[in-house]
Coordinates of C-alpha atoms in Angstrom, one line a residue:
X1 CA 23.7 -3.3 -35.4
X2 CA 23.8 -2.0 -39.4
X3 CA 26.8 -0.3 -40.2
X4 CA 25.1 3.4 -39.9
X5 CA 24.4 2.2 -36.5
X6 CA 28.1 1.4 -35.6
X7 CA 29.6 4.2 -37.1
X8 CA 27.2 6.6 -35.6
X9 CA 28.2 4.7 -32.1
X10 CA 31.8 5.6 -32.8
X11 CA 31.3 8.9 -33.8
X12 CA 29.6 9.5 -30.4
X13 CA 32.5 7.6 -28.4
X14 CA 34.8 9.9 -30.2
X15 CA 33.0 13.1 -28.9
X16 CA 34.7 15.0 -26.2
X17 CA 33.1 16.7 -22.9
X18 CA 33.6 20.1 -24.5
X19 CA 31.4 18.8 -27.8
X20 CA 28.4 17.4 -25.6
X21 CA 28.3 20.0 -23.1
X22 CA 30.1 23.0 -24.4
X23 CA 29.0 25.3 -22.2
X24 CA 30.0 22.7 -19.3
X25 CA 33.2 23.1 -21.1
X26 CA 33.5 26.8 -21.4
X27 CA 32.5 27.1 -17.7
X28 CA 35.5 24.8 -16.9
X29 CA 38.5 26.6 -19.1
X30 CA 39.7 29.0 -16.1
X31 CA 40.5 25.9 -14.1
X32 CA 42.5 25.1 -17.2
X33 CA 44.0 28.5 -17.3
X34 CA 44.8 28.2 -13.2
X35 CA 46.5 25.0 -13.7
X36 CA 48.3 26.1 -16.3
X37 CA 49.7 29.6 -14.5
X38 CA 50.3 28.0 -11.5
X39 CA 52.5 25.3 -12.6
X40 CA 54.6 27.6 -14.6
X41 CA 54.7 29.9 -11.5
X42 CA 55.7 26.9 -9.1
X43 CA 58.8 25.5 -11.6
X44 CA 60.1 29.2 -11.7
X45 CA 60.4 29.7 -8.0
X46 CA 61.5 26.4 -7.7
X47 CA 64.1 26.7 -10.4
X48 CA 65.7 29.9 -8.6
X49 CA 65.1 29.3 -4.8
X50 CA 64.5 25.4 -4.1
X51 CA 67.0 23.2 -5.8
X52 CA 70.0 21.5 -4.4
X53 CA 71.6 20.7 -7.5
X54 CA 73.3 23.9 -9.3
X55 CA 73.0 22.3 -12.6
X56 CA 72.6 24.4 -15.6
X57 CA 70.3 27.9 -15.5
X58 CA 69.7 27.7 -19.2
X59 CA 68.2 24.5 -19.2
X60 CA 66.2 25.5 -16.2
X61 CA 65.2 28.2 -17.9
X62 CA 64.3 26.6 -21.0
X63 CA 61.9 23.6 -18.9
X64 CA 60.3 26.6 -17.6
X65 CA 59.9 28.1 -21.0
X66 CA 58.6 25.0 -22.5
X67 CA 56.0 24.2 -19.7
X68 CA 54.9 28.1 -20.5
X69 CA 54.7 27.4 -24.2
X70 CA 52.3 24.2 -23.7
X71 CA 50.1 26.3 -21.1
X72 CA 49.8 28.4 -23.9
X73 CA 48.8 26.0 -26.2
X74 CA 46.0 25.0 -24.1
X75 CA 44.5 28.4 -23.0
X76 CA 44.5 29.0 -26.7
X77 CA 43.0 25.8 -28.0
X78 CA 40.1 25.5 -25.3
X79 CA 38.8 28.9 -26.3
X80 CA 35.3 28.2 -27.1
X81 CA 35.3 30.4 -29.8
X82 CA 38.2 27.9 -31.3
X83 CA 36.4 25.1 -30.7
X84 CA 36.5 22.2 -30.8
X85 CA 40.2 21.7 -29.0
X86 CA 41.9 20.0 -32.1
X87 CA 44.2 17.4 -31.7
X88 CA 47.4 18.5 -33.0
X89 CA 47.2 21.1 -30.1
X90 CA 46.9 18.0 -27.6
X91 CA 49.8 16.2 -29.5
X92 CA 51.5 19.8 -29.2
X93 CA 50.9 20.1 -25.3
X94 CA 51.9 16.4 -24.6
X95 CA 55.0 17.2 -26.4
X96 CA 56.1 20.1 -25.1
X97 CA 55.8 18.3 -21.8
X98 CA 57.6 15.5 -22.4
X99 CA 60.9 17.9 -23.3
X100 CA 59.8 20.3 -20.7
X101 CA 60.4 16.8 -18.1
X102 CA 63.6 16.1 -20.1
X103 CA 64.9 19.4 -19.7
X104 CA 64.5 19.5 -16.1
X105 CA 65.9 16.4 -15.4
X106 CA 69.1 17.3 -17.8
X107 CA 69.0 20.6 -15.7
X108 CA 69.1 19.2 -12.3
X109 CA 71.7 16.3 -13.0
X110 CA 73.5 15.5 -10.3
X111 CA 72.8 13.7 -7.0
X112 CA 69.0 15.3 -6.4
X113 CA 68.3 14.0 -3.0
X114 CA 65.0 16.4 -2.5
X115 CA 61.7 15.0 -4.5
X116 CA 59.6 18.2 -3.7
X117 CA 61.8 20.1 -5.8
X118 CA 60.8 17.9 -8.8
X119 CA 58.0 19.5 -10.1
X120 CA 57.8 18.0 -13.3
X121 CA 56.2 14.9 -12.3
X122 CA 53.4 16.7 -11.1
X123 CA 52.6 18.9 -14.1
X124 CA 53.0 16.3 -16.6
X125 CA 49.6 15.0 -14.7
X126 CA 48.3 18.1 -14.3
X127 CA 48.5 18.9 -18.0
X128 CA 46.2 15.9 -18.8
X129 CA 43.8 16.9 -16.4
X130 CA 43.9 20.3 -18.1
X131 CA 42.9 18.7 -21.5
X132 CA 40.2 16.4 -19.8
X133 CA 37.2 18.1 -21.3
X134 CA 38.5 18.4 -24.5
X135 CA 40.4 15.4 -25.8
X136 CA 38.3 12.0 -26.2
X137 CA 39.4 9.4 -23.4
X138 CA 41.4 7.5 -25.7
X139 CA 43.6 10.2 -26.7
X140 CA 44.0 11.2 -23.0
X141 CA 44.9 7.3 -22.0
X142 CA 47.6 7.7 -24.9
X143 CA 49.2 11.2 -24.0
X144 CA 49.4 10.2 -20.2
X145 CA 50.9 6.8 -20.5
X146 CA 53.8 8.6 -22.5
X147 CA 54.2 11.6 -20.7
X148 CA 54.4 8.7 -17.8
X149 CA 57.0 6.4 -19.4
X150 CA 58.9 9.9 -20.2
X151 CA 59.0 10.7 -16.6
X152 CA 59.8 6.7 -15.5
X153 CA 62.8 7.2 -18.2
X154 CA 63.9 10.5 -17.0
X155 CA 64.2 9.7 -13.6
X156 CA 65.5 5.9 -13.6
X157 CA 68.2 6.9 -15.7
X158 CA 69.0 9.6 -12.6
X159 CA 68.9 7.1 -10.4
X160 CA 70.7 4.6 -12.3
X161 CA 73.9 7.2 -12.4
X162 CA 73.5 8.4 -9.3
X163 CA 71.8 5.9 -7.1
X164 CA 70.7 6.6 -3.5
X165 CA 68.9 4.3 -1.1
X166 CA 65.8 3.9 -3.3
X167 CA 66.1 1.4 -6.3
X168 CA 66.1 2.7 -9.5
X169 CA 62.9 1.3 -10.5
X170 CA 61.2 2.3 -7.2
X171 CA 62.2 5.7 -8.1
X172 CA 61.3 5.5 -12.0
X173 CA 57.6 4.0 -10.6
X174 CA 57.3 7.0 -7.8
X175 CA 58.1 9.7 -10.8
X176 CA 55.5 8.2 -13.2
X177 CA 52.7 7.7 -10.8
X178 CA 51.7 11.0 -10.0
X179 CA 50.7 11.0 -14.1
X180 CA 49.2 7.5 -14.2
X181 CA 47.3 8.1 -11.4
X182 CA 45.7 11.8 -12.9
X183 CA 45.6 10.5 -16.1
X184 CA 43.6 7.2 -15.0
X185 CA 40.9 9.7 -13.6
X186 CA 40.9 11.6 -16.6
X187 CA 40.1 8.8 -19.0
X188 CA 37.6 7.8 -16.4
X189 CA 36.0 11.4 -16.2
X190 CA 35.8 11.9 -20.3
X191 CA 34.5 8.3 -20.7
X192 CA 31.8 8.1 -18.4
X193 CA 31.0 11.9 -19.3
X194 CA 31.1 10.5 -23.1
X195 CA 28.8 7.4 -21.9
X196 CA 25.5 9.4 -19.9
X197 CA 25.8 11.9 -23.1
X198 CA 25.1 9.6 -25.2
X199 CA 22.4 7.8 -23.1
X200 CA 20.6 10.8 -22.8
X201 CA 20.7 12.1 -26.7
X202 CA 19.1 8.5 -27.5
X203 CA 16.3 8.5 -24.8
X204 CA 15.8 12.3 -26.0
X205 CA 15.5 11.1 -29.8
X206 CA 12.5 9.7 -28.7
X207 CA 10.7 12.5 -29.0
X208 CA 12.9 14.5 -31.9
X209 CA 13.2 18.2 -32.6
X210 CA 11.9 17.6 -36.1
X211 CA 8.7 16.0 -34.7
X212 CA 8.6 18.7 -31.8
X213 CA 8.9 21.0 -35.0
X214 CA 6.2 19.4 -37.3
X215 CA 3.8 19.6 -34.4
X216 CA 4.4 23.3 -34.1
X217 CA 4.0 23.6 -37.8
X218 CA 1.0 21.9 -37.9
X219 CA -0.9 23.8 -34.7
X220 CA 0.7 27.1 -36.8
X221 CA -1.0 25.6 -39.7
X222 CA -4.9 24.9 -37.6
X223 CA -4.5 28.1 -36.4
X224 CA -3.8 29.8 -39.6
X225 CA -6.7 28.3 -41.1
X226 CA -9.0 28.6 -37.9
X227 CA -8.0 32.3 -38.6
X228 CA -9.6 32.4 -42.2
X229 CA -12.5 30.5 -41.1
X230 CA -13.4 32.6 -38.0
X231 CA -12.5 36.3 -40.3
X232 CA -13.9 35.3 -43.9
X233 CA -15.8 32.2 -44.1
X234 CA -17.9 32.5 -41.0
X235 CA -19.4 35.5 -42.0
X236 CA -20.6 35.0 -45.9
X237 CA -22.1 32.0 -45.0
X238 CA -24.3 34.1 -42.3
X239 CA -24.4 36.7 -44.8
X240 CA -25.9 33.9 -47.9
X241 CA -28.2 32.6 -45.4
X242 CA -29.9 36.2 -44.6
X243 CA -30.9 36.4 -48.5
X244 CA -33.0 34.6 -50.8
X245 CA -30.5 34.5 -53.9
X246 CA -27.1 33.8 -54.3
X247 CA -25.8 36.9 -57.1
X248 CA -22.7 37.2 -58.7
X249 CA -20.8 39.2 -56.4
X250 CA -21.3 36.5 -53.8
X251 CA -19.7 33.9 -56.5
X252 CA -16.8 36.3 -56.9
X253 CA -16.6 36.7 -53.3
X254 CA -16.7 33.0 -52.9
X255 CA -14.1 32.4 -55.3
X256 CA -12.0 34.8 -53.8
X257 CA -12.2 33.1 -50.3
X258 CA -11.1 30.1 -51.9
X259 CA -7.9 31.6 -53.6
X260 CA -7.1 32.8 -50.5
X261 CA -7.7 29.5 -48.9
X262 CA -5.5 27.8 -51.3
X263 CA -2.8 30.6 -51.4
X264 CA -2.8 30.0 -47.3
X265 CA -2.8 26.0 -48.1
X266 CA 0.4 26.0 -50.6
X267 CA 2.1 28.4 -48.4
X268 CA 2.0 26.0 -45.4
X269 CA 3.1 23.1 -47.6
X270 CA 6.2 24.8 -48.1
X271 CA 7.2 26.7 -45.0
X272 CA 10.3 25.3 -43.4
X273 CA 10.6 24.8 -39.3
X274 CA 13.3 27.7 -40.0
X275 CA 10.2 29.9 -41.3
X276 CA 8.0 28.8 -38.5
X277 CA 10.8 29.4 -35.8
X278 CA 11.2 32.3 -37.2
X279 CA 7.3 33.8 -37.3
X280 CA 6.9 31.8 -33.6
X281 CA 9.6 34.5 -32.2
X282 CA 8.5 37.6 -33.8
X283 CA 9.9 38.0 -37.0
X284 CA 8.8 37.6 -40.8
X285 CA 8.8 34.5 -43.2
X286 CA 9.6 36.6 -46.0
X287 CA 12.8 37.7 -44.2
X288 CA 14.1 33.7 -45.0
X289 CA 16.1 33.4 -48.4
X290 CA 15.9 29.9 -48.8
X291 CA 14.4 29.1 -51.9
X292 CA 15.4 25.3 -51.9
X293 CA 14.0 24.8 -48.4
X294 CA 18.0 23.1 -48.1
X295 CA 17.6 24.0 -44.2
X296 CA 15.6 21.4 -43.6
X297 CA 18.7 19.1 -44.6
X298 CA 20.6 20.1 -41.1
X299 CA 20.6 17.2 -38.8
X300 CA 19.1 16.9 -35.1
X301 CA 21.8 18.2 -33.2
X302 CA 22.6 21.3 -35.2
X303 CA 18.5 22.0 -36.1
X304 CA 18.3 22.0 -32.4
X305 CA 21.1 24.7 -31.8
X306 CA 20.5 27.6 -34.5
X307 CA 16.9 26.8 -33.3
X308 CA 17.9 27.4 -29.6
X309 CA 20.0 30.6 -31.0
X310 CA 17.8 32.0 -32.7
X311 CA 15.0 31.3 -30.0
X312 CA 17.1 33.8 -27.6
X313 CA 18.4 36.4 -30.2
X314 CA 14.8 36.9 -31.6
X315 CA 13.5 37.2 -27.8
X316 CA 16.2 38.9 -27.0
X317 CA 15.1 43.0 -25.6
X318 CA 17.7 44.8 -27.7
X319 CA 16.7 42.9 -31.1
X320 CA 14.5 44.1 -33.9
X321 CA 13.4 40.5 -35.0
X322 CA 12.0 42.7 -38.1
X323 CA 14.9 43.3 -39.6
X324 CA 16.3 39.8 -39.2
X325 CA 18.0 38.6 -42.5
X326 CA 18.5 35.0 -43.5
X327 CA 20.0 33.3 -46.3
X328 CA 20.4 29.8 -47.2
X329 CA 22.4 28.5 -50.7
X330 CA 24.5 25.9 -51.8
X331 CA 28.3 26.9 -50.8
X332 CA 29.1 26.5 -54.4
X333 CA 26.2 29.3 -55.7
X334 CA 27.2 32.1 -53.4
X335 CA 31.5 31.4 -52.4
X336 CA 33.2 33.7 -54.5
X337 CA 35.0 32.5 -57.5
X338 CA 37.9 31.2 -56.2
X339 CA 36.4 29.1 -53.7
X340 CA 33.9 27.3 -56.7
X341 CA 35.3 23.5 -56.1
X342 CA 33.3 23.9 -52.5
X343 CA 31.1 20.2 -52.9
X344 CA 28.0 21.3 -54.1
X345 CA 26.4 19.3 -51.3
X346 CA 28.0 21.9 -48.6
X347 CA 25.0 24.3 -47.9
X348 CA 26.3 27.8 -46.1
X349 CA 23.9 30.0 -43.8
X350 CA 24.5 33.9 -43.1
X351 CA 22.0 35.2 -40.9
X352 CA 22.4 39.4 -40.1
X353 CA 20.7 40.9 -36.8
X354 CA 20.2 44.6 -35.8
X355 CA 20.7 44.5 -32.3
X356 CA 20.4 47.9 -30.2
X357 CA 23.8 47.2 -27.6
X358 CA 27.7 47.6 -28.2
X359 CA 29.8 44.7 -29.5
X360 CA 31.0 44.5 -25.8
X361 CA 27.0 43.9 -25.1
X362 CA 26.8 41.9 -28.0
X363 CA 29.4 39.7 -26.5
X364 CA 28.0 39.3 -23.0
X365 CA 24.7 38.6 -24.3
X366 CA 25.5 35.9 -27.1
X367 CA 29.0 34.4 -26.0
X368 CA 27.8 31.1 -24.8
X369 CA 25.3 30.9 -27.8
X370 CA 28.3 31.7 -30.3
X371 CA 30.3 28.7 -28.1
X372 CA 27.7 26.2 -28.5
X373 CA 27.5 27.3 -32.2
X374 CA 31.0 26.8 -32.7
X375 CA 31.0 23.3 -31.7
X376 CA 28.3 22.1 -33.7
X377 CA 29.7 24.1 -37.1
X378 CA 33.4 24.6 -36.7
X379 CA 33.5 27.1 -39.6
X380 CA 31.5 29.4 -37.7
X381 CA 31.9 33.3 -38.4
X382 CA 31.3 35.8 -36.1
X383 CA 31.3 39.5 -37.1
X384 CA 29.8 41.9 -34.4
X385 CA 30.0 45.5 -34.5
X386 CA 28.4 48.2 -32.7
X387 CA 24.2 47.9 -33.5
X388 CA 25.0 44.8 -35.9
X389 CA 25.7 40.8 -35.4
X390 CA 26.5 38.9 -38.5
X391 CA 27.2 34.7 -38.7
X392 CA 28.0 32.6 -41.2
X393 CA 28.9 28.9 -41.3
X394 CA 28.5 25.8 -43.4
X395 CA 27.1 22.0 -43.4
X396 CA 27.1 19.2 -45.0
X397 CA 23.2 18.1 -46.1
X398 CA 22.5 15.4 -44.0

């Protein structure tokens, strides 16, 4: 294996559920969102009707408070239009949890005879399965073996100070179990998720966008041409062989067939598969700014997704694809001037629709387009309003 090969292998073992299948992803975040409401509804009843330790109401208060704050953390981050789920928000949430499972064990100290009243245990597993889609299987093996030692700490030194009939390790075991347990099916979930992805993006390369595109281009091209033949050609030829002599009007008419020929022939040569997706769905090759042809230089995977986006906007009833705009430039040539040390090898896209709907329309219509989007260029700008969608986002030139 060459050393592209390898690091393109672990840059695809590093991808999460949510960066292969983002719409898989999207389609998952109210589970997230459930988990995360109901645990922070189950420690606050809990805390005020079930416990048979008095203990301290502030610190109850605050486990409940810190369990809220890491739900929050995650409904936030798995937004697909924040996407993809970073990891400081994952370090964040396993945090939050570990002094959420401190606080309620400091709030409850005492001689806690009742395990059901122990929810902590429970939600530091549930909040890795929350993060499953999002987090690569490594990270998730990481956070839920020390959330687990955490709760095996938290709850042997309980037992340790006030032991009971179980041994203290039992006990430390039975309270981390619950997260090694979840979290083992996690990491088993995002790897083999992670594993078929990748299986199927190689067998898919076999037959590449940029070849599916080149064919397109090329039948564009035969048919272009099969055009001129059929509409100009054809018919001075049947015209020359009618007469007896060839006069100068049919040499400038001639060499005006061939100038258009040629015009035809040059243009080909330098249309981009954006120009061709483009004129395929509707719209105009003249509406692409992209002097440079620089959007050839995006790779597979992203050529794939503005292709598929722009594939539904342009078909899309309440777009004029007329009045599509598109421009492509260096990052450096058209950031404003206090953003000029952008790498000149960054290349930025803004592409303008007129679309006949409300944002709210806008939104129902293109949401899972603009998630899929965000994934695949994490700069991603979205700017709707009323009759108008405008994006804008960067890559490197691959």
């Amino acid at each position: 294996m060459s050393r592209v090969d390898a690091v393109r292998a672990a840059v695809r073992s590093a991808r999460t559920a949510q960066q292969w299948d983002p719409l898989g992803a999207m389609g998952s975040r109210p589970l997230a969102v459930l988990l995360g409401a109901a645990g922070v509804l189950w420690a606050l009843l809990v805390s005020v009707f079930d416990r048979d330790v008095v203990g301290s109401p502030t610190l109850s208060a605050l486990t409940v408070l810190l369990l809220a704050a890491s739900a929050a953390v995650v409904v936030t981050a798995s937004s697909p239009f924040r996407a993809p789920f970073p990891r400081w928000a994952y370090v964040l949430h396993v945090v939050l949890l570990g002094a959420a499972t401190i606080a309620g064990v400091a709030a409850q100290w005492g001689p806690d005879r009742n395990a059901l009243n122990d929810f902590m245990s429970l939600l530091t597993a549930t909040g890795i399965v929350m993060v499953a889609p999002y987090r690569p299987w490594r990270d998730l093996a990481v956070g839920g073996i020390v959330l687990a030692a955490v709760d095996a700490t938290a709850w042997g030194l309980a037992a340790a100070e006030f032991p009971h009939q179980v041994p203290t390790s039992v006990a430390a075991f039975l309270a981390a179990a619950p997260t090694l347990v979840l979290t083992g099916a996690s990491v088993v979930f995002a790897w083999t998720f992670g594993g078929l992805a990748s299986r199927v993006q190689i067998r898919a390369g076999s037959y590449s966008v940029a070849r599916a595109e080149r064919d397109g281009i090329a039948a564009s091209v035969q048919q272009d041409r099969s055009v001129i033949l059929a509409r100009d050609v054809a018919p001075f030829l049947t015209e020359l062989r009618m007469r007896e002599e060839i006069t100068d009007a049919d040499r400038a008419r001639a060499r005006a067939i061939a100038d258009g020929i040629r015009r035809a022939m040059v243009a080909d040569a330098d249309r981009t598969w954006f120009e061709y997706a483009v004129t395929v769905d509707g719209g105009s090759a003249e509406s692409v700014d992209d002097p440079d042809g620089l959007i050839a230089t995006l790779d597979t995977d992203q050529r794939t997704v503005v292709r598929t986006f722009l594939r539904a906007a342009l078909g899309s009833a309440t777009v004029d694809p007329a009045r599509l705009r598109a421009v492509v430039r260096r990052a450096s040539e058209i950031r404003p001037a206090e953003e000029a040390g952008v790498p000149r090898d960054r290349v930025e896209v803004r592409l303008e629709l007129a679309v006949d709907d409300s944002d709210v329309g806008i939104h129902r219509t293109f949401d899972p387009y603009f998630a899929v989007l965000r994934v695949t260029f994490p700069d991603l700008d979205v700017a709707v309003r009323p009759s108008s969608l405008a994006l804008r986002f960067s890559y490197d030139q691959h």
